[in-house]
Coordinates of C-alpha atoms and ligand atoms in Angstrom, one line a residue:
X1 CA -6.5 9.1 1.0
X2 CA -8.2 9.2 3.9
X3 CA -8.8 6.9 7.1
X4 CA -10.8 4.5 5.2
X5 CA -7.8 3.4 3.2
X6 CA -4.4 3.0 3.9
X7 CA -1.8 2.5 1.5
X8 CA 1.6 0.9 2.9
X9 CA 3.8 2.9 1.1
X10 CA 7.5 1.1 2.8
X11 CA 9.6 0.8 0.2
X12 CA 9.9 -2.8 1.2
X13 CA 6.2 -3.3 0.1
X14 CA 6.4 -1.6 -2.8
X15 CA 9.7 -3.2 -4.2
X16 CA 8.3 -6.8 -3.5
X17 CA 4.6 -6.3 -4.6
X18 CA 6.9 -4.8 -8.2
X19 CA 8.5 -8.4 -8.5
X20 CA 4.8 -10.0 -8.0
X21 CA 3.5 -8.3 -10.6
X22 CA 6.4 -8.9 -13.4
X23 CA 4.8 -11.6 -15.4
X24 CA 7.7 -13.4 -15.5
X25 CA 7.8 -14.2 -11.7
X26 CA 7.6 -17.7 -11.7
X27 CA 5.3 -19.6 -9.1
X28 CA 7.9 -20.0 -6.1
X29 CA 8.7 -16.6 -6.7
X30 CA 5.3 -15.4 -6.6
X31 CA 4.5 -17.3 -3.1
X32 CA 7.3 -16.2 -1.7
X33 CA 7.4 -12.2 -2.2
X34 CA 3.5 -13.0 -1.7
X35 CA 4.9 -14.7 2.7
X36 CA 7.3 -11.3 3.0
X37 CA 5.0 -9.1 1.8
X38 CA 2.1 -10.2 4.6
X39 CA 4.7 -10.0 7.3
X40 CA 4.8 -6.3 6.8
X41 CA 1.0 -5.5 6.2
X42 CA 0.2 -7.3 8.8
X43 CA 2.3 -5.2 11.0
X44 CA 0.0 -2.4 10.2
X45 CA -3.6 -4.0 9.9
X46 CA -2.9 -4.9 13.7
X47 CA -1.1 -1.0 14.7
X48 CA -4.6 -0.7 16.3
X49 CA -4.6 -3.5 18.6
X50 CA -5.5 -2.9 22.3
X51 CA -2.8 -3.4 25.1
X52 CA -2.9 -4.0 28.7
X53 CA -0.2 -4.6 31.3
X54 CA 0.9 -6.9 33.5
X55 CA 3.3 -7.5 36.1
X56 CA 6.6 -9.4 34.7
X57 CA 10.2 -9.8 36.8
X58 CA 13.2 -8.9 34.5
X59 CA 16.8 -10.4 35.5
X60 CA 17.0 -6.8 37.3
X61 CA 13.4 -5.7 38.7
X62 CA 9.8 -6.1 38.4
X63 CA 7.9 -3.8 35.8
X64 CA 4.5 -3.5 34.4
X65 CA 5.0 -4.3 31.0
X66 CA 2.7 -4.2 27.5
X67 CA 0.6 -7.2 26.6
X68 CA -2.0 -7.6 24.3
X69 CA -5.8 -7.0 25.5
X70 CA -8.5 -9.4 24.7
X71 CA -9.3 -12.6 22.8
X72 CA -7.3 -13.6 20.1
X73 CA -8.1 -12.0 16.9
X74 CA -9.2 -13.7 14.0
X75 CA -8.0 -14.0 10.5
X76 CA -10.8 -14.8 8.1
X77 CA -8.9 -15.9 4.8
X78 CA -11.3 -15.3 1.1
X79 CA -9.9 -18.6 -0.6
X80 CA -8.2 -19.8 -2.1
X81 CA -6.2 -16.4 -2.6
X82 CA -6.6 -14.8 0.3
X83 CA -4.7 -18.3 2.4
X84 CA -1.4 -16.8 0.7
X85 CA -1.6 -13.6 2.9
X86 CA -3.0 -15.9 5.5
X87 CA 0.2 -17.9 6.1
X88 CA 2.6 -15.3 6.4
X89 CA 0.5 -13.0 8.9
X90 CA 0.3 -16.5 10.8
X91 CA 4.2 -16.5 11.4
X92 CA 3.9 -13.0 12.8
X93 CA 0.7 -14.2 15.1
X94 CA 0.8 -17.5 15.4
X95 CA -2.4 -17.7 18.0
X96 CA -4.5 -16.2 15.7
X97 CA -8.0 -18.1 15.5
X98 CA -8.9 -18.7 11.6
X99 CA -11.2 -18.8 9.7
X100 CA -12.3 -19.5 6.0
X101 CA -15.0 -18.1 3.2
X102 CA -15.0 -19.9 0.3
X103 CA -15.9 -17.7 -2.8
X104 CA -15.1 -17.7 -6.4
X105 CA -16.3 -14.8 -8.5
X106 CA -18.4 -15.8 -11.3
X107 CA -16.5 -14.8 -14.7
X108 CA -20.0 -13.7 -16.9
X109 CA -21.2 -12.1 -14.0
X110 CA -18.4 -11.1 -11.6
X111 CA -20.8 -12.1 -8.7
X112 CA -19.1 -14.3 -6.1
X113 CA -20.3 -17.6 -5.7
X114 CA -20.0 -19.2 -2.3
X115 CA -19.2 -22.4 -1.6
X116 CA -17.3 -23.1 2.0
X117 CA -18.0 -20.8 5.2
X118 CA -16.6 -21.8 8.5
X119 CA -15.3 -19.0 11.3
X120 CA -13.9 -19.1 15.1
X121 CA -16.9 -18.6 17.6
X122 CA -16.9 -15.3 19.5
X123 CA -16.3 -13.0 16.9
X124 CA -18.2 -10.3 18.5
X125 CA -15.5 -10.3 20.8
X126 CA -12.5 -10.1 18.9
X127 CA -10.7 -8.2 16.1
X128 CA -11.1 -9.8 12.8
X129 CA -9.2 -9.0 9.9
X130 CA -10.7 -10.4 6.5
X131 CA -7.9 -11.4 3.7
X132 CA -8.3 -11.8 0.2
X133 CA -5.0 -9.8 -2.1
X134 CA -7.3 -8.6 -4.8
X135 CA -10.1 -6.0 -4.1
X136 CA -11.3 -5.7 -7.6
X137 CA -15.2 -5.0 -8.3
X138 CA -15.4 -5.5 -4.6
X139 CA -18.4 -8.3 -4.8
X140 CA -16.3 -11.1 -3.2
X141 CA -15.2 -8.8 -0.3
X142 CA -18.2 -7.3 0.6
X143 CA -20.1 -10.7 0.2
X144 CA -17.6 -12.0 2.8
X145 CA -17.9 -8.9 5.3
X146 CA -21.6 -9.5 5.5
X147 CA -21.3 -13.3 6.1
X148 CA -18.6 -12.3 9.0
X149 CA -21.4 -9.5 10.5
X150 CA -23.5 -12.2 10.7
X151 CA -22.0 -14.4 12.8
X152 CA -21.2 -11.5 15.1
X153 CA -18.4 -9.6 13.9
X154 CA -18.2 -5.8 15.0
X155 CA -14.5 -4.8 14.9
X156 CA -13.7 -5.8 11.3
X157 CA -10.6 -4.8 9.0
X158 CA -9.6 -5.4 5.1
X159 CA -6.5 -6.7 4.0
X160 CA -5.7 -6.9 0.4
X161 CA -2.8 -6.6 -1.7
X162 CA -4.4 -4.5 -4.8
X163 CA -7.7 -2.8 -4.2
X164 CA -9.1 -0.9 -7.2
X165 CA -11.1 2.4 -7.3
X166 CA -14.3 0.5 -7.8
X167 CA -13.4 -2.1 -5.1
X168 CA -13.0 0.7 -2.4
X169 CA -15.8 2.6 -3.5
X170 CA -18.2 -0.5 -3.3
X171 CA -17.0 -1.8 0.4
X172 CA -16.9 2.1 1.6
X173 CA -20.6 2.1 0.5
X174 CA -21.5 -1.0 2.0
X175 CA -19.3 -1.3 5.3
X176 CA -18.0 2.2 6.0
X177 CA -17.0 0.7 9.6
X178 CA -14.5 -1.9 7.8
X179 CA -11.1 0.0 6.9
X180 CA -9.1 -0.9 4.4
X181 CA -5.2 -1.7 4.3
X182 CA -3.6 -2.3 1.0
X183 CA 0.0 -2.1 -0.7
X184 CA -1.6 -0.3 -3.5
X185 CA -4.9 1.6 -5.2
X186 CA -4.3 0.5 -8.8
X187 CA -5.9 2.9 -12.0
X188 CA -9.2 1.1 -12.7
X189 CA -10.9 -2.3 -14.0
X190 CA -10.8 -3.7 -17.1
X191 CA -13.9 -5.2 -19.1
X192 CA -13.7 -8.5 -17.0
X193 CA -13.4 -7.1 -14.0
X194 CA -9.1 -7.4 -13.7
X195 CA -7.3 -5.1 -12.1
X196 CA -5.2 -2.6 -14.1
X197 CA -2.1 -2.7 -14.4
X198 CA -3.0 -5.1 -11.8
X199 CA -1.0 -8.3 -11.6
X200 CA -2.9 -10.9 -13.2
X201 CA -5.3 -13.9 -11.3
X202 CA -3.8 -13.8 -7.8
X203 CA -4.7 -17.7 -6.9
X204 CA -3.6 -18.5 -10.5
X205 CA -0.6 -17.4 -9.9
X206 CA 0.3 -18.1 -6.7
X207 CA -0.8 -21.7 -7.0
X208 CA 0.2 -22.0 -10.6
X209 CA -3.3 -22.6 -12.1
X210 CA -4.9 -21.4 -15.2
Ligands
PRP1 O1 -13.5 -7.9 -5.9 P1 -13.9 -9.0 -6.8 O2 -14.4 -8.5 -8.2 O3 -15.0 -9.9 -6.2 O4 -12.7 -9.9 -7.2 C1 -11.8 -10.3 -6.2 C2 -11.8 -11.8 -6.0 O5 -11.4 -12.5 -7.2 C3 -10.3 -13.4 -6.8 O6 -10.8 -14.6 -6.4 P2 -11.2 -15.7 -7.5 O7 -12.7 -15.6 -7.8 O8 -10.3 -15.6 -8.7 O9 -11.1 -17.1 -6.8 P3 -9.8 -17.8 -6.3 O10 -9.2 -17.1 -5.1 O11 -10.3 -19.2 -6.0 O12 -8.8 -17.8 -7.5 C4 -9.7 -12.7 -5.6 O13 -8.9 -13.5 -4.8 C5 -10.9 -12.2 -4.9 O14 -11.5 -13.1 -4.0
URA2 O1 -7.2 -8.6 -11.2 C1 -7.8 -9.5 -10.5 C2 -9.2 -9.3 -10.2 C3 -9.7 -10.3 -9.5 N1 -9.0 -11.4 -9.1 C4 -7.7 -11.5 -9.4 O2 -7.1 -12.5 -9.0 N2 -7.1 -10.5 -10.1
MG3 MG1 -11.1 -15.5 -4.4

């Protein structure tokens, strides 16, 4: 591990993210772990958010106390997957602007195909944090860092749920400035491109597709 990745090992996480990948977990089950779980990364995507002061008055006396710096950050969901992180973090920060790529990853090729892009303005000036819970070949998520960069983004982080070996390898390549939180770094890929032991199609499951 280094400071590229980090792996929330709270035993909170890791219990939860072991229901979600039983494949007996039914769809209510799923979404739910799926809200708790993004509660508690998203407490420590955001551990590197800026604070100022300002002047408050308790009941007792006046102090300078800690606020956050800056614009509002922005959450940049990878749908349709990545809005089930999305809506638990928004609970914790609920002034956080959004914003959505639409991708699917090809199934021949494994090569995202995109069909929806809209983002907050000034992203240049805020922190953005991109969510999708599966970081597999890495394709989808790199795809949707480079769209981000080019509306402005500077001060980007990954969220994800699973990230595999290749996943991590391809986004370190292509965005070594993006870091990477995730509950866990799974063994490998198999031949199409699922994560191993993984836990299945994260927006089949959690929207109870096929
Ligand atoms: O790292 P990659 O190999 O690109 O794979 C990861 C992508 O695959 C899944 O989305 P999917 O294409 O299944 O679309 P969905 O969210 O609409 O189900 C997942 O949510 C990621 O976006
Ligand atoms: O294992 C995987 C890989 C990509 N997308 C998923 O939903 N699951
Ligand atoms: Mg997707």
């Amino acid at each position: 591990m280094d400071e590229f990745v980090t792996v929330v090992d709270h035993p909170l996480v890791q219990h939860k993210l072991t229901l979600m990948r039983e494949k007996d977990t039914s769809t209510a089950g799923f979404r739910q772990l799926l809200r708790e779980i993004s509660l508690l990364l998203a407490y420590e995507v955001t551990r590197g958010l800026e604070l100022t002061t300002k002047t408050i008055d308790t009941p007792l006396c006046k102090m300078e106390a800690p606020i956050l710096e800056g614009k509002k950050l922005a959450l940049i969901s990878i749908l349709r997957a990545g809005n089930g992180l999305l809506d638990g973090i928004l609970e914790l920060i609920p002034a956080a602007r959004v914003g959505f790529v639409g991708l699917y990853r090809d199934p021949e090729t494994l090569q995202p195909v995109q069909y929806y892009c809209k983002v907050p303005n000034m992203l240049e000036d805020r922190m953005v944090i991109v969510v999708d819970p599966m970081l597999a070949t890495g394709n989808s998520s790199v795809a949707a860092v480079d769209l981000i960069k080019a509306q402005g983004a500077k001060n980007i982080r990954f969220l994800c749920l699973l990230a595999a070996p290749e996943g991590i390898a391809r986004m370190r390549e292509a965005h070594p400035d993006v870091p990477i939180v995730t509950a866990s770094i799974d063994e490998c890929l198999n031949d199409h491109g699922y994560i191993v032991p993984g836990l299945g199609d994260a927006g089949d499951r959690m929207f109870g597709t096929k």
